[in-house]
Every structure is written in C-alpha cells, then in structure tokens.
Coordinates of C-alpha atoms in Angstrom, one line a residue:
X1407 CA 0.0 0.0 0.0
X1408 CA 1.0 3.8 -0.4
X1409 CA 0.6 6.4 2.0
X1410 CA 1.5 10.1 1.9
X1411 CA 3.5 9.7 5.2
X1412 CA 5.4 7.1 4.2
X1413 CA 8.1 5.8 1.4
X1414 CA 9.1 9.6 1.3
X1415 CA 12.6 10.4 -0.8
X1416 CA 15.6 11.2 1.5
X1417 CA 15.1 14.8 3.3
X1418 CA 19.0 16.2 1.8
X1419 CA 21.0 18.9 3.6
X1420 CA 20.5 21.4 1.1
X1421 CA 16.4 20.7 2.0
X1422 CA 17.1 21.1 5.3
X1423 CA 19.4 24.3 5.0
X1424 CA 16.9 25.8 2.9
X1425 CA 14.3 25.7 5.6
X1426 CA 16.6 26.8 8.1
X1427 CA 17.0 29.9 6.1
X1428 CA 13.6 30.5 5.7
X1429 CA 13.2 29.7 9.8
X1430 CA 15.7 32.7 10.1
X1431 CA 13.9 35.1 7.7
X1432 CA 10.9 34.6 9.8
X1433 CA 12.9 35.9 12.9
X1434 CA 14.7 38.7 11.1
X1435 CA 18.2 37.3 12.0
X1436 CA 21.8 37.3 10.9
X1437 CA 22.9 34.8 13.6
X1438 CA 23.1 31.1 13.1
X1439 CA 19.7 29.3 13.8
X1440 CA 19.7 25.8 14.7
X1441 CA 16.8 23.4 13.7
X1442 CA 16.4 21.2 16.7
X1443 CA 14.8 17.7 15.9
X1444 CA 12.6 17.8 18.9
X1445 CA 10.2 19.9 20.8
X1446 CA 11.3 23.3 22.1
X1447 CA 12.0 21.7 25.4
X1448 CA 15.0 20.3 23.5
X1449 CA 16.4 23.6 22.3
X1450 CA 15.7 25.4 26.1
X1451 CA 17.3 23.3 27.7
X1452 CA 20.2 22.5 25.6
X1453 CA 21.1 26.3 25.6
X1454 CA 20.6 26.6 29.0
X1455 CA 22.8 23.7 29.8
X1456 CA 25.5 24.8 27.2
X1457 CA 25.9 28.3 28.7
X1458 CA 25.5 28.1 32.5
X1459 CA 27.9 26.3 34.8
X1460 CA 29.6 26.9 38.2
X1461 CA 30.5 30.8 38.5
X1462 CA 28.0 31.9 36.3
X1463 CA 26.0 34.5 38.1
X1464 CA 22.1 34.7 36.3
X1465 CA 18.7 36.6 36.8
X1466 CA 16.0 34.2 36.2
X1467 CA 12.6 36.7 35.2
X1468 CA 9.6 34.4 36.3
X1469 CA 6.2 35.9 35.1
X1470 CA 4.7 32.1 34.4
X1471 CA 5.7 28.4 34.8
X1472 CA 8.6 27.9 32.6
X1473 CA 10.6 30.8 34.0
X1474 CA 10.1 28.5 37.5
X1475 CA 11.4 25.6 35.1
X1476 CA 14.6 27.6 33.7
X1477 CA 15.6 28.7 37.0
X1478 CA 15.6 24.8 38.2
X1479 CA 17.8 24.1 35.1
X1480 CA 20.3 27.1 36.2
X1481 CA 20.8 25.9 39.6
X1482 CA 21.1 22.5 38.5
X1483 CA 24.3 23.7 35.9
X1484 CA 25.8 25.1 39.3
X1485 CA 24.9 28.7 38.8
X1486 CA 23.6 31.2 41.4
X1487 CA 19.8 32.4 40.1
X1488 CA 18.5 35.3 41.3
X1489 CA 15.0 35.0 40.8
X1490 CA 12.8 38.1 40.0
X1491 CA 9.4 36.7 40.2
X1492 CA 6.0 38.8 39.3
X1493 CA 2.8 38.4 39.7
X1494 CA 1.1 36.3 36.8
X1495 CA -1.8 38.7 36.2
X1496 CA 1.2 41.3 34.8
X1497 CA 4.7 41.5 33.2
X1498 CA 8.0 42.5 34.2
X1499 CA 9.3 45.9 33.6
X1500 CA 12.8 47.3 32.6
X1501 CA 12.2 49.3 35.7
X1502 CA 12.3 45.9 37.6
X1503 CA 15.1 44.3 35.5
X1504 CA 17.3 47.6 36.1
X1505 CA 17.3 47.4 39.6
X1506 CA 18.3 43.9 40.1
X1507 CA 21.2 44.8 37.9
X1508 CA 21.9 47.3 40.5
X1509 CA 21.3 45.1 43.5
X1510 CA 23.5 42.6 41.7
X1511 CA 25.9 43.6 39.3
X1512 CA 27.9 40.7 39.0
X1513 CA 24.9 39.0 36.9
X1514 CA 26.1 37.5 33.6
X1515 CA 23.0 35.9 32.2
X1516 CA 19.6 36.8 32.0
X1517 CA 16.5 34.2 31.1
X1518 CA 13.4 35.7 30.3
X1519 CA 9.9 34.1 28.3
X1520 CA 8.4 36.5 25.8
X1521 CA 4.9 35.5 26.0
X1522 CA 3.9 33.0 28.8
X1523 CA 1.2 31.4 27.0
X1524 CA -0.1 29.5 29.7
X1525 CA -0.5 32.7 32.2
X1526 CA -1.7 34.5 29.3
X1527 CA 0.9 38.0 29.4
X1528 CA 3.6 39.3 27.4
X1529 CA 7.0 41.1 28.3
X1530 CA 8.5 44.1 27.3
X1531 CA 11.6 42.5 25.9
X1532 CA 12.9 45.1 23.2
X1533 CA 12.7 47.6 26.6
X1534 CA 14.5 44.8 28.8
X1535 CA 17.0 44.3 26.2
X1536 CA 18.4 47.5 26.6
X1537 CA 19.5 47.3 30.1
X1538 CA 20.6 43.7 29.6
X1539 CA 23.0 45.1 27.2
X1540 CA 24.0 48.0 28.9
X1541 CA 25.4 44.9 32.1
X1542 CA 26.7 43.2 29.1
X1543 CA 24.9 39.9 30.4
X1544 CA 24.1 37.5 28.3
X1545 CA 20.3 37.2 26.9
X1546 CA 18.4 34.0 27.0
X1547 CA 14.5 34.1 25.3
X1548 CA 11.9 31.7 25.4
X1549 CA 9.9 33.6 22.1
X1550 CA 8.1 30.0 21.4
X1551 CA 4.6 31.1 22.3
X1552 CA 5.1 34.6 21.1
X1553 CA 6.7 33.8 17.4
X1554 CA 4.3 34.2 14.6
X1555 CA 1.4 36.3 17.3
X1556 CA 3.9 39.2 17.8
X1557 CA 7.3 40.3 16.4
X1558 CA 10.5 38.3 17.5
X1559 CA 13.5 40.4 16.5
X1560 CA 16.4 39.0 18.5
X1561 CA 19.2 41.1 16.6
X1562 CA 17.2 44.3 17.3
X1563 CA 16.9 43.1 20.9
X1564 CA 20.1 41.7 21.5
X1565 CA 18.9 38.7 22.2
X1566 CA 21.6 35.8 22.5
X1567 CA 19.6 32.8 22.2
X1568 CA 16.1 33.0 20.9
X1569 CA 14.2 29.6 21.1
X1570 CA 11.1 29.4 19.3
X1571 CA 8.7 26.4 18.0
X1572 CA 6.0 25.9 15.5
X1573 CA 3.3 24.6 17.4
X1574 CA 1.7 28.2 18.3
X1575 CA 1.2 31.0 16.3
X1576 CA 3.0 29.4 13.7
X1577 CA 0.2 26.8 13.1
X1578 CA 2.6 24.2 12.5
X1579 CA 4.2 21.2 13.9
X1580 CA 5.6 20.2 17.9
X1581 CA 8.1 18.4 16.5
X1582 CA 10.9 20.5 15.6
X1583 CA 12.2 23.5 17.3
X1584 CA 14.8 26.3 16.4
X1585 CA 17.1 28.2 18.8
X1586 CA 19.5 31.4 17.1
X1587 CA 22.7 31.9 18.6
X1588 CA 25.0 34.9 18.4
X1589 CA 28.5 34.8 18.4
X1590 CA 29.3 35.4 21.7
X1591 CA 26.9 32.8 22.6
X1592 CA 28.6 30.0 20.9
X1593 CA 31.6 31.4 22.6
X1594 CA 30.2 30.8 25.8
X1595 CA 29.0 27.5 25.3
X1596 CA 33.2 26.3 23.7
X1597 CA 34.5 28.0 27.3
X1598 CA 32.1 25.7 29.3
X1599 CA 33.4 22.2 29.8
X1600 CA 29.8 21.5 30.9
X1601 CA 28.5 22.3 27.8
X1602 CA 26.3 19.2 26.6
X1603 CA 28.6 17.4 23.7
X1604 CA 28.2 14.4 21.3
X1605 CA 24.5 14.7 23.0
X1606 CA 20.8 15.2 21.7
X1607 CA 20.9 18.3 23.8
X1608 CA 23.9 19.6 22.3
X1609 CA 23.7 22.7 20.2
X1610 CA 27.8 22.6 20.0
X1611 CA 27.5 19.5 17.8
X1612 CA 25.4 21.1 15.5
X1613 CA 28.1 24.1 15.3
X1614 CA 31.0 21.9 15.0
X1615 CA 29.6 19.1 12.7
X1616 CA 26.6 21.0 10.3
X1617 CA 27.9 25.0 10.6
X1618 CA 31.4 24.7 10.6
X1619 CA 31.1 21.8 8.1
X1620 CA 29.7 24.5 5.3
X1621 CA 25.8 22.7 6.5
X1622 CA 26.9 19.6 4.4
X1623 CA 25.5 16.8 6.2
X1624 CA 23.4 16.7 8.8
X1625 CA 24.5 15.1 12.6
X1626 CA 21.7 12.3 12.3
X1627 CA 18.4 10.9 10.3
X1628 CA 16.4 14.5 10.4
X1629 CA 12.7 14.0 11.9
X1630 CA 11.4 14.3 8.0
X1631 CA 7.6 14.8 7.9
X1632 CA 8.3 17.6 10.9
X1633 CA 10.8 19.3 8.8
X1634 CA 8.4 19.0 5.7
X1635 CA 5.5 20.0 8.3
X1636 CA 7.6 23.2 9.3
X1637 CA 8.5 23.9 5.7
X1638 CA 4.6 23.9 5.0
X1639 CA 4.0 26.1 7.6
X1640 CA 6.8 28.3 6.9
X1641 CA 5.3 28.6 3.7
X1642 CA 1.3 29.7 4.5
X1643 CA 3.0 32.2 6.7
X1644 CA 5.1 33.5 4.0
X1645 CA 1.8 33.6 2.2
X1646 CA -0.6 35.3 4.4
X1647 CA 2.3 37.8 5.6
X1648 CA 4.3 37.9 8.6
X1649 CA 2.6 41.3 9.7
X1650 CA -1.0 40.3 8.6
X1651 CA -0.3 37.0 11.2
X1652 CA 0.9 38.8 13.9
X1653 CA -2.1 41.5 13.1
X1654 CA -5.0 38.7 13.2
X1655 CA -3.5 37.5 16.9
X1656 CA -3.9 41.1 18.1
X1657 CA -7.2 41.2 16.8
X1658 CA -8.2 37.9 18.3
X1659 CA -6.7 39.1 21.5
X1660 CA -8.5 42.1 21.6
X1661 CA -11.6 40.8 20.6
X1662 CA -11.2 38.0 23.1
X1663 CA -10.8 40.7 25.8
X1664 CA -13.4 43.1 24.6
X1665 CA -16.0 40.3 24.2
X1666 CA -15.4 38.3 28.1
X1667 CA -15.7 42.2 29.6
X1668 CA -19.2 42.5 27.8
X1669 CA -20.3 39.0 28.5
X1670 CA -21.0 39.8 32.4
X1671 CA -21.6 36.8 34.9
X1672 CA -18.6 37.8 36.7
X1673 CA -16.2 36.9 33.8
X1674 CA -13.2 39.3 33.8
X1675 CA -9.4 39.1 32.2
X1676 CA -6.9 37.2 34.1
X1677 CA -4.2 39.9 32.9
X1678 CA -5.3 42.8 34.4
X1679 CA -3.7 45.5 31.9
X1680 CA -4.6 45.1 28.0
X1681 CA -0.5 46.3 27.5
X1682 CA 0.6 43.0 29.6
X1683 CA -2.0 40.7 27.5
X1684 CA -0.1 38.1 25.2
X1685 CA -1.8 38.2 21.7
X1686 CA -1.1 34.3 21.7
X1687 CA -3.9 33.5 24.4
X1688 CA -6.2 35.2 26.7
X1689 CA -6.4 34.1 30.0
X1690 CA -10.0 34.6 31.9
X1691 CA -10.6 34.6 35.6
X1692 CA -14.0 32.6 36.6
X1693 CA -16.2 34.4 38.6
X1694 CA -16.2 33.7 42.3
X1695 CA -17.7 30.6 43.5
X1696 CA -17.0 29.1 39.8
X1697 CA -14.9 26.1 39.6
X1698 CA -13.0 26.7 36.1
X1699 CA -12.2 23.2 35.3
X1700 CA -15.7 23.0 35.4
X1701 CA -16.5 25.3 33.5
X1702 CA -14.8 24.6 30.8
X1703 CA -15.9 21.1 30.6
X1704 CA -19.6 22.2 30.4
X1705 CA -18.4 24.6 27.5
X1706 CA -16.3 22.1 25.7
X1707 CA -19.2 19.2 25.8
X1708 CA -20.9 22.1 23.3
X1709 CA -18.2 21.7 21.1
X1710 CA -15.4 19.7 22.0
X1711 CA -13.1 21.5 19.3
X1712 CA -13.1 24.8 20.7
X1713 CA -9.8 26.2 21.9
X1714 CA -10.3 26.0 25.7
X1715 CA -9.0 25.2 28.6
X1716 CA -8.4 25.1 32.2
X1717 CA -5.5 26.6 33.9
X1718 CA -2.8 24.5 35.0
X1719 CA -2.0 23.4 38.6
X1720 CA -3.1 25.7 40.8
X1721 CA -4.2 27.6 38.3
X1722 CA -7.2 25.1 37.2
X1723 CA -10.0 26.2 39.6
X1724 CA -9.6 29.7 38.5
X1725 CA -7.8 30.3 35.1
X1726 CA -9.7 29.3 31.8
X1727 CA -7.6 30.2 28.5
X1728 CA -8.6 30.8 25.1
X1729 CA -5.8 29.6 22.9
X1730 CA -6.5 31.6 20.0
X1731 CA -3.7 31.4 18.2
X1732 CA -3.0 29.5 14.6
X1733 CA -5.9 28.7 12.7
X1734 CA -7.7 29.6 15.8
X1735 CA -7.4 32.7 15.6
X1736 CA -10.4 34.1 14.1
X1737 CA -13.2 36.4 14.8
X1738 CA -15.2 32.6 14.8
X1739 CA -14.0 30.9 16.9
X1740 CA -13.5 33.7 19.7
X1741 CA -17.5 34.2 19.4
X1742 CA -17.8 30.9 19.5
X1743 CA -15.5 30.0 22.5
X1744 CA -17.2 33.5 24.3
X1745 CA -20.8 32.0 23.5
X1746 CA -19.7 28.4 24.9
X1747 CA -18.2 29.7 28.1
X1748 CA -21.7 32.0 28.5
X1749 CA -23.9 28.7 28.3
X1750 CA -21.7 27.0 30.3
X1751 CA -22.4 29.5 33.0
X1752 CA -25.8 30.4 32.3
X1753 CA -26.2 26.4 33.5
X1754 CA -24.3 27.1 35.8
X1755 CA -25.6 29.8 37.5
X1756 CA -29.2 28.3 37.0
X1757 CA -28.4 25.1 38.8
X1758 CA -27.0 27.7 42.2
X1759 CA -30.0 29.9 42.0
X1760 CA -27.4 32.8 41.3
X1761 CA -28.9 34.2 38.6
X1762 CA -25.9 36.1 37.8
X1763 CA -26.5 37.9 34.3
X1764 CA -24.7 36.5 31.1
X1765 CA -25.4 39.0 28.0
X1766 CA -24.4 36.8 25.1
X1767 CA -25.4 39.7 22.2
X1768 CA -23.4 42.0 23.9
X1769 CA -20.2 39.9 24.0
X1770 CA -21.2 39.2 20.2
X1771 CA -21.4 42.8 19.1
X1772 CA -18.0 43.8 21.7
X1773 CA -15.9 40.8 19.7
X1774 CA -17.6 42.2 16.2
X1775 CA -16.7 46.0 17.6
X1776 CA -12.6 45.1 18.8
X1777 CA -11.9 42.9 15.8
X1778 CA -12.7 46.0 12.8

C-alpha cells in the first residue's frame, strides 16, 4: 500500500538548509539558527545547559511556569539564580530588570519568556534588552509562544539565544524546534566544559559538525515529515504575511478581551492591563464561587473542538484560557468560544440559584466591535 506519510525520498541537507534559512527570515536574524529535531524543550534546555555552569551569576525573570522551570535548570548547571518573580496577572518591567542589575551587578545571564502562553501576558523585551545590554549579560529568550502572534526580532533586541517552536502562532508542527545563537553565545557555550557534547541536547555538535562543516551533512536521520511540516507552515505564513499573522492575533486578543468584559456573569481578564496581554492566548478569571475546570468542561461538551482550557495546577479552579492562536485565531471561533463559556455558566448559575447575568449579544457585538 501507499501512503503520503510514508516511502518519502531522503530529506538532503541542502532541504534542510533551505528551511533553516527560511526559519531565520521569519525571525529577522543574521545569527546562526539551529533546527532542533525535537520539541522546544529540546532547544531550552540545551542552551541553557550549554551556557550556565559553576560561576555563572544569572537573573531568572519568572512571570509564568517555565521561568520556574529555567531557574531549576540554572541551579542545577551550578549557577547562582536570582529570581525576580511577578505576579502572573502582569509583566516584568525594565524598571524591575534595572534594579536587580543594581542590587546585583555581577549578573552575567539573563533568562526571560516573551509571552507565557499559559499565564496569558507578554514582556516588554525590546525595553529589557536595553538594560541587559548596557550589564553586558548574556540574553536567553523563550519567544516560542510569542513567534508568529507578535514580532521576535532577536538582533534588534540583542537577544543571545532565541528559542522558538511551531506549534503556536505558527500553526505548524511540535516536533521540531529552532534556537539562534549569536556569536558570543557559541563562545560561551566552547568556554564551558559542561557544555552538553556528542549529545541530543547539544547545540555545539550542530556548530561543530553542520555549521562549521559548510551545513553539508546533517549530525543524524532529520525528523522528515516535521521538517516537511515546518516547511509547510513556513510557507502559508510566507503567504498570508508575517505582519497580517501577527495583526490577526492582536485582533483575536482584543476581541477575546473586549468580548469576556461584555459577557458579564462575573467573567473578567486574568491579565489585568490590555499592554501586559499576550496576543497568543487570553487568559479569563472565573467568577467567584466558579470552579474553572468545570467550566470549561460544560463549554467544551458544546463543542469539544473549541480552543479552551483550564488553567494548570493551581491555576485550574480559577484560570480558563482561550488559545487563539494559529488557525484559531479568528473572529469565529472567539465568538464561538465567548458563546460556549456563556452557556456554560448560564447552566451554571441556573443550577446555584445565582442568577448572575450573562449578555451573550453583547459579548457578540463587543468581539464584532474590537476585531474591525
């Protein structure tokens, strides 16, 4: 039998060049950009793990859960993290960033996630990039959720090493990751002897073995129908326009926003400021006395393919987030997803005697209004 996954022709390194070149267009970058052949865990931690060791002296911005996790990798390399933690409902500020220089200024690396998809806020990194460059620290950025929903300029920003995946904004596949490094970067990573080598999480082996070879041959068997997957998606962006994607996630964001304000039954925005709001997600904080986990099963037995879900951890009895991003991000679905959480607590609310109002028009004509 045949089958369009299968029997495929060889994927060559001039293929897989070509859609590494394309990855970097897409970020606006001179530096080297490494496709990883795994998920974007693969890529954050191999960078972290290639440039932290004993000595090195890092500030670990936590605004959402995988801050928490780069700060355990950073301690776990041997370096001292100073964590600056915020609350989730906001974003850091350069302010903030500025004055831990000052209370430490022997910091040398700096970690910070663009867009903390699963919080649902954004940070101000062009602003935080500035100071991290005036301390000559080294600048580490998690841009996987923000990548395709809001520009991700990491020679502008003087970003080091910008990880980003496809499985976002991109629309595309979990599979493969990318990561670019700057020069001073890689030199970091051949100064550490605790740099990951002849490892899957090593980003040295892809210098020394595909970069430095003149991208020739590849280190292993490249995960194929990701690649081709990527190369597809690289391609519908390339289509639509990277301005016209990043435009339709502020939109949807907006609109999400705009719409769960005018919906009513105690619904409100988990970000409390519009300027912290990632355009990637929305995050929405259930009204009091409201399990979310709940309530996003009631909206999601509606219709089960609806971007929604309940927040993580501790998170889940309060948080519900509107992934909106990809194909998902349309006026459509964000009505729809609005109109399936107002039902949802409309039964709700009927069932407790509450009687809390839910104006499902209204959130119809605000999502109608914030996305012309």
């Amino acid at each position: 039998m045949t089958h369009p996954f299968l029997d495929l022709a060889p994927l060559s390194a001039e293929h897989f060049a070509s859609v590494e070149r394309r990855v970097a267009g897409l970020m606006d970058t001179s530096q080297d950009v490494v496709i990883m052949q795994g998920e974007a865990l693969l890529p954050l931690e191999g960078a972290i793990r290639g440039t932290a060791r004993p000595g090195t002296v890092a500030l670990n911005i936590v605004t959402g859960p995988y801050g928490q996790t780069f700060g355990d990798w950073l301690r776990d390399c041997g370096a001292t993290v100073h964590d600056l933690a915020v609350p989730f409902h906001t974003a850091v500020t350069a302010a903030q960033v500025r004055e831990a220089f000052a209370e430490h200024p022997d910091i040398d690396f700096v970690s910070l996630v663009h867009a903390e998809a699963a919080t649902g806020n954004t940070n101000p990194v062009a602003e935080i990039g500035e100071v991290v460059r005036e301390h000559g620290a080294l600048f580490y950025l998690d841009a996987v959720a923000s990548i395709g929903a809001e520009p991700v300029l990491p020679d502008a920003w003087g970003v080091d090493l910008c990880v980003i995946g496809a499985q976002k904004a991109m629309g595309g596949p979990a599979g493969v990751s990318a990561v670019s490094v700057s020069a001073r970067a890689w030199e970091r990573m051949e100064a550490n002897p605790q740099a990951p080598r002849h490892s899957y999480l090593s980003l040295l082996d892809w210098k020394h073995r595909w970069i430095d070879g003149g991208r020739k041959a590849l280190l292993h068997a490249p995960a194929q129908l990701e690649m081709l997957a990527l190369e597809a998606c690289v391609e519908r962006i390339e289509t639509e326009g990277l301005t016209a994607l990043t435009a339709r996630h502020a939109h949807a964001a907006a609109a999400t926003r705009a719409g769960a304000l005018a919906l009513g039954g105690g619904i409100e925005p988990y970000v409390y400021e519009a300027r912290d709001a990632a355009p990637v997600a929305t995050t929405l904080r259930a009204p009091a006395g409201v399990d979310a986990s709940e309530l996003v099963a009631r909206a999601l037995a509606v219709d089960p393919a609806l971007p929604l879900v309940a927040g993580g951890g501790a998170l889940a009895k309060e948080m519900i987030r509107v992934n909106h991003y990809g194909p998902q991000a349309t006026r459509g679905v964000v009505q729809s997803s609005l109109a399936a959480l107002g039902g949802a607590l409309a039964e709700l609310d009927g069932a407790a005697g509450t009687g809390a109002p839910v104006d499902l028009e209204g959130a119809r004509r605000a999502v109608t209004a914030a996305w012309a």
